[in-house]
Amino acid sequence: MVEAQSPINLWGKRLVLGVTGSIAAYKAVGLLRSLVCEGATVSVAMTQAATKFVTPLTFEVLSGRRVATDLFESREEMAHLALPGQAHAVIVAPATANFLAKAAIGLADDLLSTMLLNARCPVIVAPAMDGDMWAHPTVMQHVQLLRARGVVVLDPEVGPLASGQVAQGRLPTELSILDAVQKALISQLDWRGQRVLVSAGPTQEPIDPVRFISNRSSGKMGYAIAEAARDRGAEVILVTGPSSLTPPSGVTAVSVNTASEMSDALSRHFPSSTVLIMAAAVADFRPKVSAGQKLKKQGKSELVIELEATPDILATLSLRRTSQIVVGFAAETEHVLSHAKDKLRGKGLDLIIANDVSRADGGFGSDDNAVVILSATGEQKVLELMPKRRLADEILTTVRELCLVSPRRESLVE
Ligand code: CTP
């Protein structure tokens, strides 16, 4: 393992390591070991040719994860979509001339090349091949094409090659690959310096010690936002109502039950936050009186419980803001955009995320969601159905673009 003095470690990062069929494939074993030791979770994908040089078992043992080798192996897992979709970076080391050609033209005839087309994260490619191959104009053209598209293609090292030739073609050093990975990840830390307060999940308003009023919120959207903000360098406080989810590591989680407890927790952390994202589904009403003992049936055929409104946490905090950006959600079942615009204006928000919770394929409890983001300055962004984790990143990108990089807070939605 190479002793890399990392400016950041790879803790919490999900990486895909693609290995192609070059004799340098054995060096990918050391690279994997270093990435794992730096704290990354690494999923390895090998081409069939790579498996001729090193067995998948070696990578499997060192990564602690199944190695993906075949596009058709397990359609249920959909590794070609799932792995690059969740990764913070894809590294291909070693990359053969054949792989560079496929990547350059978008050919997707095996697992790794298909994964590459699904990657929306930084891609780092470390080529290794014979000197004459690397110097060939076709290979050079492919490298230029990939670089122009934003792929980080490292230059191979000069030195003795397997053919006996001394030329440029050796796999870049492990240190330079780690360095490139870290640089690519730092450029993703666009929320560094922000202190983000996120609320998530439902609230529970007690009727008596064993019963409560609540709603169908699972907390998935708020948790995904907290995780995405953490991954992008923010300091995150997650105030969460009851949820079966585990708070993302590295995030300060505060558990609450009622709207009143949620209000207290958020009020405490709001003054020192720079952004509030209110994804919680706060109960609007609570029993006026919560019985001290379990309510008994006692032969009653009906029961009337008197309810009172809970405080509107978002509207209250928005009034108290100094320089915070305030983002709300609007859970709607009809007239989604017009209701969301009313809430945006009524609660004095910078942005509102309009969510049609009546959709069968999104909303409460679902792993996916589709939303429309409306800003106080009149911008509108439609985000089609996608996994909540990816949506969380899109939401953060929009908040950053509209409110943090170029704040325009004067006008209101027409
Ligand atoms: N919200 C809040 N406090 C409440 C109710 C809602 O802070 N007591 C927040 C939610 O977290 C969300 C936004 O206000 O970010 C809109 O919530 P939503 O339930 O869509 O709307 P309501 O304001 O409750 O209005 P209605 O139930 O009439 O749609």
Short mmCIF file of C-alpha atoms and ligand atoms in Angstrom, two decimals:
data_model
loop_
_atom_site.label_atom_id
_atom_site.label_comp_id
_atom_site.label_asym_id
_atom_site.label_seq_id
_atom_site.Cartn_x
_atom_site.Cartn_y
_atom_site.Cartn_z
CA MET A 1 0.00 0.00 0.00
CA VAL A 2 1.29 3.46 -0.86
CA GLU A 3 1.47 5.98 1.97
CA ALA A 4 -0.52 8.82 0.46
CA GLN A 5 -0.72 11.99 2.53
CA SER A 6 -4.36 12.70 1.71
CA PRO A 7 -5.66 16.26 1.99
CA ILE A 8 -9.04 14.54 2.50
CA ASN A 9 -9.64 10.90 3.22
CA LEU A 10 -12.15 8.80 1.31
CA TRP A 11 -14.35 8.08 4.30
CA GLY A 12 -17.98 7.61 3.28
CA LYS A 13 -17.15 7.66 -0.44
CA ARG A 14 -18.58 5.04 -2.79
CA LEU A 15 -16.25 4.24 -5.68
CA VAL A 16 -16.38 1.92 -8.66
CA LEU A 17 -13.03 0.45 -9.69
CA GLY A 18 -13.10 -0.85 -13.26
CA VAL A 19 -10.32 -3.27 -14.20
CA THR A 20 -9.64 -4.12 -17.84
CA GLY A 21 -7.44 -6.74 -19.49
CA SER A 22 -3.90 -5.47 -19.22
CA ILE A 23 -0.95 -7.17 -17.52
CA ALA A 24 -1.04 -4.16 -15.16
CA ALA A 25 -4.33 -5.55 -13.75
CA TYR A 26 -2.34 -6.96 -10.81
CA LYS A 27 -1.50 -3.39 -9.77
CA ALA A 28 -5.22 -2.69 -9.39
CA VAL A 29 -5.14 -5.03 -6.39
CA GLY A 30 -2.80 -2.65 -4.54
CA LEU A 31 -4.87 0.33 -5.66
CA LEU A 32 -8.05 -1.31 -4.31
CA ARG A 33 -6.32 -1.98 -0.99
CA SER A 34 -5.28 1.68 -0.71
CA LEU A 35 -8.74 2.99 -1.59
CA VAL A 36 -10.33 0.72 1.03
CA CYS A 37 -7.71 1.69 3.64
CA GLU A 38 -8.49 5.36 2.93
CA GLY A 39 -12.08 4.62 3.98
CA ALA A 40 -13.84 4.19 0.62
CA THR A 41 -16.46 1.56 -0.16
CA VAL A 42 -15.27 0.12 -3.46
CA SER A 43 -17.26 -1.98 -5.92
CA VAL A 44 -15.05 -3.67 -8.49
CA ALA A 45 -16.18 -4.32 -12.06
CA MET A 46 -13.90 -6.44 -14.26
CA THR A 47 -13.96 -7.07 -17.98
CA GLN A 48 -13.75 -10.71 -19.07
CA ALA A 49 -10.18 -10.07 -20.27
CA ALA A 50 -9.20 -8.72 -16.84
CA THR A 51 -10.31 -11.97 -15.19
CA LYS A 52 -7.63 -13.78 -17.26
CA PHE A 53 -4.94 -11.81 -15.38
CA VAL A 54 -6.32 -11.66 -11.81
CA THR A 55 -9.19 -13.65 -10.34
CA PRO A 56 -12.34 -11.82 -9.23
CA LEU A 57 -11.91 -13.59 -5.87
CA THR A 58 -8.84 -11.47 -5.08
CA PHE A 59 -10.84 -8.26 -5.53
CA GLU A 60 -13.85 -9.75 -3.79
CA VAL A 61 -11.89 -10.56 -0.64
CA LEU A 62 -10.16 -7.17 -0.52
CA SER A 63 -13.26 -5.11 -1.26
CA GLY A 64 -15.59 -7.25 0.84
CA ARG A 65 -18.12 -7.00 -2.00
CA ARG A 66 -19.21 -9.11 -4.92
CA VAL A 67 -17.24 -8.39 -8.08
CA ALA A 68 -19.34 -7.58 -11.15
CA THR A 69 -18.09 -9.18 -14.36
CA ASP A 70 -21.10 -9.90 -16.52
CA LEU A 71 -23.82 -7.63 -17.85
CA PHE A 72 -26.27 -10.53 -17.93
CA GLU A 73 -25.24 -12.18 -14.66
CA SER A 74 -27.99 -10.89 -12.43
CA ARG A 75 -30.53 -8.65 -14.04
CA GLU A 76 -32.20 -8.04 -10.70
CA GLU A 77 -29.16 -6.30 -9.27
CA MET A 78 -28.79 -4.13 -12.39
CA ALA A 79 -25.14 -3.49 -11.49
CA HIS A 80 -24.61 -1.50 -14.69
CA LEU A 81 -27.15 1.06 -13.44
CA ALA A 82 -26.98 0.78 -9.67
CA LEU A 83 -23.22 0.95 -9.14
CA PRO A 84 -22.36 4.03 -11.24
CA GLY A 85 -25.65 5.69 -10.18
CA GLN A 86 -24.60 5.64 -6.52
CA ALA A 87 -20.87 6.20 -6.98
CA HIS A 88 -18.99 9.37 -6.10
CA ALA A 89 -16.35 8.47 -8.69
CA VAL A 90 -15.54 5.75 -11.20
CA ILE A 91 -11.88 4.79 -11.63
CA VAL A 92 -10.74 2.59 -14.51
CA ALA A 93 -7.27 1.20 -13.83
CA PRO A 94 -5.71 -0.21 -15.86
CA ALA A 95 -7.52 0.98 -18.98
CA THR A 96 -6.55 -0.74 -22.25
CA ALA A 97 -6.54 0.87 -25.71
CA ASN A 98 -9.65 -1.17 -26.45
CA PHE A 99 -11.43 0.28 -23.42
CA LEU A 100 -10.42 3.86 -24.35
CA ALA A 101 -11.84 3.31 -27.84
CA LYS A 102 -15.14 1.99 -26.49
CA ALA A 103 -15.45 4.77 -23.93
CA ALA A 104 -14.67 7.42 -26.55
CA ILE A 105 -17.41 6.33 -28.94
CA GLY A 106 -19.91 5.25 -26.27
CA LEU A 107 -19.90 1.59 -27.16
CA ALA A 108 -21.66 -0.41 -24.45
CA ASP A 109 -21.06 -4.07 -25.19
CA ASP A 110 -20.04 -5.27 -21.74
CA LEU A 111 -20.66 -4.44 -18.10
CA LEU A 112 -17.90 -1.88 -17.58
CA SER A 113 -18.50 0.08 -20.78
CA THR A 114 -22.25 0.12 -20.05
CA MET A 115 -21.55 1.36 -16.52
CA LEU A 116 -19.53 4.22 -17.91
CA LEU A 117 -22.49 5.49 -19.90
CA ASN A 118 -24.54 5.51 -16.70
CA ALA A 119 -21.97 7.37 -14.62
CA ARG A 120 -22.85 10.97 -13.72
CA CYS A 121 -19.91 11.33 -11.34
CA PRO A 122 -16.24 12.07 -12.07
CA VAL A 123 -14.51 9.36 -14.13
CA ILE A 124 -10.75 8.83 -13.77
CA VAL A 125 -9.00 6.63 -16.30
CA ALA A 126 -5.46 5.28 -15.84
CA PRO A 127 -4.25 3.76 -19.13
CA ALA A 128 -1.64 1.01 -19.43
CA MET A 129 -0.45 -0.47 -22.72
CA ASP A 130 2.54 -0.93 -24.95
CA GLY A 131 4.40 2.26 -25.97
CA ASP A 132 3.55 2.04 -29.66
CA MET A 133 -0.12 1.55 -28.89
CA TRP A 134 -0.23 4.59 -26.58
CA ALA A 135 1.51 6.70 -29.24
CA HIS A 136 -0.87 5.58 -31.99
CA PRO A 137 -2.90 8.49 -33.44
CA THR A 138 -6.18 6.59 -32.93
CA VAL A 139 -5.51 6.13 -29.23
CA MET A 140 -4.44 9.78 -28.93
CA GLN A 141 -7.68 10.87 -30.60
CA HIS A 142 -9.73 8.76 -28.19
CA VAL A 143 -7.89 10.24 -25.23
CA GLN A 144 -8.50 13.77 -26.53
CA LEU A 145 -12.19 13.02 -27.02
CA LEU A 146 -12.54 11.69 -23.49
CA ARG A 147 -10.65 14.61 -21.96
CA ALA A 148 -12.78 17.09 -23.89
CA ARG A 149 -15.82 15.42 -22.31
CA GLY A 150 -14.43 15.96 -18.81
CA VAL A 151 -13.04 12.47 -18.21
CA VAL A 152 -9.74 12.62 -16.31
CA VAL A 153 -7.35 10.53 -18.43
CA LEU A 154 -3.99 10.26 -16.69
CA ASP A 155 -0.79 10.02 -18.71
CA PRO A 156 0.92 6.63 -18.48
CA GLU A 157 4.40 6.58 -16.97
CA VAL A 158 7.57 6.15 -18.99
CA GLY A 159 9.59 3.04 -18.11
CA PRO A 160 10.20 -0.62 -18.87
CA LEU A 161 7.09 -2.34 -20.25
CA ALA A 162 6.06 -6.01 -20.30
CA SER A 163 7.16 -6.21 -23.95
CA GLY A 164 10.71 -5.29 -22.99
CA GLN A 165 10.32 -1.87 -24.59
CA VAL A 166 11.18 1.21 -22.56
CA ALA A 167 8.49 3.74 -23.42
CA GLN A 168 5.44 5.60 -22.20
CA GLY A 169 2.79 3.03 -21.34
CA ARG A 170 3.18 1.97 -17.71
CA LEU A 171 0.16 2.32 -15.46
CA PRO A 172 0.33 5.71 -13.68
CA THR A 173 1.60 5.35 -10.12
CA GLU A 174 -0.83 4.51 -7.37
CA LEU A 175 -0.05 7.84 -5.75
CA SER A 176 -0.98 9.78 -8.89
CA ILE A 177 -4.24 7.81 -9.26
CA LEU A 178 -5.16 8.47 -5.60
CA ASP A 179 -4.29 12.11 -6.08
CA ALA A 180 -6.56 12.36 -9.14
CA VAL A 181 -9.41 10.68 -7.25
CA GLN A 182 -9.06 13.09 -4.37
CA LYS A 183 -8.92 16.12 -6.67
CA ALA A 184 -12.08 14.95 -8.45
CA LEU A 185 -13.85 14.46 -5.13
CA ILE A 186 -12.78 17.84 -3.75
CA SER A 187 -14.36 19.52 -6.77
CA GLN A 188 -17.62 17.87 -5.66
CA LEU A 189 -17.44 19.44 -2.21
CA ASP A 190 -19.41 22.45 -3.37
CA TRP A 191 -21.35 22.68 -0.08
CA ARG A 192 -18.23 22.97 2.07
CA GLY A 193 -18.61 25.82 4.57
CA GLN A 194 -22.41 25.51 4.70
CA ARG A 195 -24.20 24.45 7.87
CA VAL A 196 -27.36 22.72 6.71
CA LEU A 197 -30.33 22.07 8.95
CA VAL A 198 -32.61 19.37 7.51
CA SER A 199 -35.90 18.14 8.94
CA ALA A 200 -37.28 14.74 7.98
CA GLY A 201 -40.01 12.22 8.66
CA PRO A 202 -43.43 12.60 10.21
CA THR A 203 -44.35 13.90 13.63
CA GLN A 204 -46.52 11.95 16.05
CA GLU A 205 -49.10 13.83 18.11
CA PRO A 206 -50.23 11.78 21.12
CA ILE A 207 -53.88 11.06 21.82
CA ASP A 208 -52.97 9.03 24.89
CA PRO A 209 -49.88 7.03 25.94
CA VAL A 210 -50.48 4.38 23.26
CA ARG A 211 -52.12 6.23 20.35
CA PHE A 212 -51.13 9.10 18.15
CA ILE A 213 -51.99 11.06 14.99
CA SER A 214 -49.34 10.91 12.30
CA ASN A 215 -48.89 10.63 8.52
CA ARG A 216 -47.30 8.38 5.91
CA SER A 217 -43.93 10.15 5.66
CA SER A 218 -40.99 7.67 5.78
CA GLY A 219 -38.21 10.25 6.13
CA LYS A 220 -36.47 8.95 2.98
CA MET A 221 -36.34 12.32 1.19
CA GLY A 222 -34.99 14.26 4.18
CA TYR A 223 -32.43 11.55 4.99
CA ALA A 224 -31.29 11.53 1.34
CA ILE A 225 -30.82 15.32 1.44
CA ALA A 226 -28.86 15.09 4.69
CA GLU A 227 -26.61 12.41 3.18
CA ALA A 228 -26.08 14.32 -0.07
CA ALA A 229 -25.24 17.55 1.79
CA ARG A 230 -22.75 15.64 3.94
CA ASP A 231 -21.16 14.08 0.86
CA ARG A 232 -20.78 17.54 -0.68
CA GLY A 233 -18.89 18.87 2.30
CA ALA A 234 -21.61 20.53 4.39
CA GLU A 235 -21.94 20.25 8.14
CA VAL A 236 -25.38 18.70 8.59
CA ILE A 237 -27.87 18.61 11.44
CA LEU A 238 -30.81 16.28 10.83
CA VAL A 239 -33.88 16.82 12.99
CA THR A 240 -35.93 13.71 12.47
CA GLY A 241 -39.37 12.55 13.44
CA PRO A 242 -39.92 8.81 14.04
CA SER A 243 -38.44 6.85 11.12
CA SER A 244 -37.18 3.31 10.60
CA LEU A 245 -34.12 4.70 8.78
CA THR A 246 -30.64 4.99 10.26
CA PRO A 247 -29.30 8.54 10.13
CA PRO A 248 -26.31 8.86 7.77
CA SER A 249 -22.99 8.66 9.62
CA GLY A 250 -21.18 11.93 10.05
CA VAL A 251 -24.47 13.82 10.39
CA THR A 252 -25.66 15.17 13.76
CA ALA A 253 -29.08 13.59 14.28
CA VAL A 254 -31.65 14.94 16.71
CA SER A 255 -34.68 12.68 17.25
CA VAL A 256 -38.05 14.19 18.06
CA ASN A 257 -41.63 12.96 18.20
CA THR A 258 -44.05 15.86 18.17
CA ALA A 259 -44.36 19.05 16.12
CA SER A 260 -43.61 21.00 19.25
CA GLU A 261 -40.38 19.04 19.89
CA MET A 262 -39.42 19.48 16.24
CA SER A 263 -40.03 23.20 16.52
CA ASP A 264 -37.82 23.43 19.64
CA ALA A 265 -34.98 21.45 18.05
CA LEU A 266 -35.05 23.44 14.82
CA SER A 267 -35.29 26.78 16.64
CA ARG A 268 -32.21 25.85 18.65
CA HIS A 269 -30.09 25.08 15.58
CA PHE A 270 -31.54 27.61 13.12
CA PRO A 271 -29.56 30.70 14.19
CA SER A 272 -26.20 29.00 13.52
CA SER A 273 -27.32 27.41 10.22
CA THR A 274 -26.87 28.83 6.75
CA VAL A 275 -29.60 26.77 5.04
CA LEU A 276 -32.81 25.18 6.33
CA ILE A 277 -34.40 22.44 4.23
CA MET A 278 -37.73 21.49 5.73
CA ALA A 279 -38.56 18.04 4.34
CA ALA A 280 -40.51 16.88 7.41
CA ALA A 281 -44.22 16.19 7.15
CA VAL A 282 -45.24 18.06 10.27
CA ALA A 283 -48.70 17.19 11.59
CA ASP A 284 -50.95 20.21 11.14
CA PHE A 285 -53.24 19.33 14.04
CA ARG A 286 -52.78 17.68 17.41
CA PRO A 287 -55.22 16.60 20.10
CA LYS A 288 -56.03 19.56 22.32
CA VAL A 289 -55.56 17.29 25.30
CA SER A 290 -53.36 14.21 25.42
CA ALA A 291 -54.88 11.79 27.95
CA GLY A 292 -52.53 10.77 30.73
CA GLN A 293 -53.86 7.19 30.72
CA LYS A 294 -55.02 4.92 27.90
CA LEU A 295 -58.51 5.93 26.76
CA LYS A 296 -61.00 3.14 27.48
CA LYS A 297 -63.84 2.14 25.17
CA GLN A 298 -66.32 1.86 28.00
CA GLY A 299 -69.11 0.85 25.63
CA LYS A 300 -68.83 4.05 23.52
CA SER A 301 -69.85 3.73 19.86
CA GLU A 302 -67.99 6.89 18.84
CA LEU A 303 -65.24 9.14 20.11
CA VAL A 304 -64.71 12.80 19.28
CA ILE A 305 -61.18 14.12 19.73
CA GLU A 306 -60.81 17.87 19.66
CA LEU A 307 -57.79 19.02 17.66
CA GLU A 308 -55.83 22.26 17.62
CA ALA A 309 -53.37 23.55 15.04
CA THR A 310 -49.65 22.91 15.58
CA PRO A 311 -47.25 25.84 15.12
CA ASP A 312 -46.19 26.40 11.50
CA ILE A 313 -42.49 25.82 12.13
CA LEU A 314 -41.32 26.86 8.68
CA ALA A 315 -43.28 30.11 8.58
CA THR A 316 -42.08 31.00 12.09
CA LEU A 317 -38.41 30.31 11.35
CA SER A 318 -38.61 32.14 8.04
CA LEU A 319 -39.73 35.27 9.92
CA ARG A 320 -36.78 34.91 12.30
CA ARG A 321 -34.12 34.51 9.66
CA THR A 322 -31.08 36.70 9.48
CA SER A 323 -29.23 35.49 6.38
CA GLN A 324 -30.41 31.85 6.18
CA ILE A 325 -31.74 30.35 2.96
CA VAL A 326 -35.10 28.74 3.72
CA VAL A 327 -36.43 25.87 1.60
CA GLY A 328 -39.77 24.15 2.11
CA PHE A 329 -41.62 21.21 0.64
CA ALA A 330 -45.23 21.25 -0.50
CA ALA A 331 -46.98 17.90 -0.25
CA GLU A 332 -50.00 18.18 -2.54
CA THR A 333 -52.57 15.88 -4.09
CA GLU A 334 -54.17 18.40 -6.49
CA HIS A 335 -53.42 21.84 -8.02
CA VAL A 336 -49.83 21.07 -7.09
CA LEU A 337 -48.11 24.13 -8.54
CA SER A 338 -50.63 26.76 -7.50
CA HIS A 339 -50.79 25.44 -3.93
CA ALA A 340 -47.00 25.30 -3.81
CA LYS A 341 -46.74 28.92 -5.03
CA ASP A 342 -49.15 30.00 -2.28
CA LYS A 343 -46.98 28.29 0.33
CA LEU A 344 -43.78 29.76 -1.15
CA ARG A 345 -45.21 33.25 -0.79
CA GLY A 346 -47.21 32.69 2.40
CA LYS A 347 -44.30 31.20 4.34
CA GLY A 348 -41.73 33.65 2.94
CA LEU A 349 -39.45 30.97 1.43
CA ASP A 350 -36.57 31.17 -1.04
CA LEU A 351 -37.53 27.89 -2.70
CA ILE A 352 -40.30 25.36 -2.48
CA ILE A 353 -40.18 21.78 -3.69
CA ALA A 354 -43.61 20.80 -4.97
CA ASN A 355 -44.31 17.14 -4.49
CA ASP A 356 -47.37 15.37 -5.88
CA VAL A 357 -47.87 12.80 -3.13
CA SER A 358 -50.83 11.19 -4.90
CA ARG A 359 -48.53 9.60 -7.53
CA ALA A 360 -48.25 5.83 -7.19
CA ASP A 361 -44.59 5.88 -8.33
CA GLY A 362 -43.32 8.63 -6.03
CA GLY A 363 -44.05 10.55 -2.84
CA PHE A 364 -44.40 9.16 0.68
CA GLY A 365 -42.60 5.89 1.37
CA SER A 366 -41.36 5.45 -2.19
CA ASP A 367 -37.67 5.16 -3.14
CA ASP A 368 -38.25 7.47 -6.09
CA ASN A 369 -39.75 10.90 -6.44
CA ALA A 370 -40.50 13.57 -9.04
CA VAL A 371 -40.78 17.22 -8.05
CA VAL A 372 -40.96 20.75 -9.38
CA ILE A 373 -38.78 23.38 -7.69
CA LEU A 374 -40.16 26.92 -7.60
CA SER A 375 -38.13 29.91 -6.51
CA ALA A 376 -39.22 33.20 -5.00
CA THR A 377 -37.64 34.90 -8.01
CA GLY A 378 -39.85 33.03 -10.47
CA GLU A 379 -37.58 30.22 -11.66
CA GLN A 380 -39.10 26.79 -12.14
CA LYS A 381 -37.22 23.49 -12.49
CA VAL A 382 -38.90 20.18 -13.26
CA LEU A 383 -37.13 17.09 -11.92
CA GLU A 384 -38.51 13.89 -13.45
CA LEU A 385 -38.93 10.64 -11.51
CA MET A 386 -35.59 9.45 -10.12
CA PRO A 387 -34.19 7.79 -6.98
CA LYS A 388 -34.50 10.07 -3.94
CA ARG A 389 -30.73 10.08 -3.41
CA ARG A 390 -30.13 11.41 -6.91
CA LEU A 391 -33.01 13.84 -6.51
CA ALA A 392 -31.41 15.09 -3.29
CA ASP A 393 -28.29 16.01 -5.28
CA GLU A 394 -30.37 17.80 -7.92
CA ILE A 395 -32.17 19.74 -5.18
CA LEU A 396 -28.86 20.75 -3.58
CA THR A 397 -27.49 21.81 -6.96
CA THR A 398 -30.58 23.97 -7.55
CA VAL A 399 -30.46 25.53 -4.06
CA ARG A 400 -26.79 26.30 -4.60
CA GLU A 401 -27.28 27.80 -8.08
CA LEU A 402 -30.33 29.89 -7.24
CA CYS A 403 -29.63 30.94 -3.67
CA LEU A 404 -25.99 30.49 -2.68
CA VAL A 405 -23.99 31.35 -5.81
CA SER A 406 -26.17 34.08 -7.28
CA PRO A 407 -28.74 35.05 -4.67
CA ARG A 408 -31.69 36.95 -6.14
CA ARG A 409 -34.22 37.34 -3.41
CA GLU A 410 -36.03 40.57 -4.26
CA SER A 411 -38.96 39.60 -6.46
CA LEU A 412 -41.68 37.10 -5.71
CA VAL A 413 -43.44 34.53 -7.86
CA GLU A 414 -46.11 36.16 -10.03
N1 CTP B 1 -44.65 22.76 7.85
C1 CTP B 1 -44.19 23.25 9.08
N2 CTP B 1 -45.02 23.25 10.15
C2 CTP B 1 -46.28 22.79 10.07
C3 CTP B 1 -46.76 22.30 8.83
C4 CTP B 1 -45.91 22.30 7.74
O1 CTP B 1 -43.06 23.67 9.16
N3 CTP B 1 -47.06 22.80 11.15
C5 CTP B 1 -43.75 22.79 6.70
C6 CTP B 1 -43.48 21.45 6.06
O2 CTP B 1 -42.33 20.84 6.63
C7 CTP B 1 -43.24 21.79 4.61
C8 CTP B 1 -44.10 23.03 4.40
O3 CTP B 1 -44.37 23.57 5.70
O4 CTP B 1 -41.91 22.15 4.36
C9 CTP B 1 -45.41 22.74 3.70
O5 CTP B 1 -46.05 21.66 4.37
P1 CTP B 1 -47.39 21.03 3.79
O6 CTP B 1 -47.80 19.92 4.69
O7 CTP B 1 -47.24 20.76 2.34
O8 CTP B 1 -48.39 22.24 3.89
P2 CTP B 1 -49.11 22.92 5.08
O9 CTP B 1 -48.44 24.21 5.37
O10 CTP B 1 -49.23 21.97 6.23
O11 CTP B 1 -50.54 23.21 4.43
P3 CTP B 1 -51.67 22.16 3.94
O12 CTP B 1 -51.64 21.02 4.94
O13 CTP B 1 -52.89 22.97 4.00
O14 CTP B 1 -51.32 21.73 2.55
#
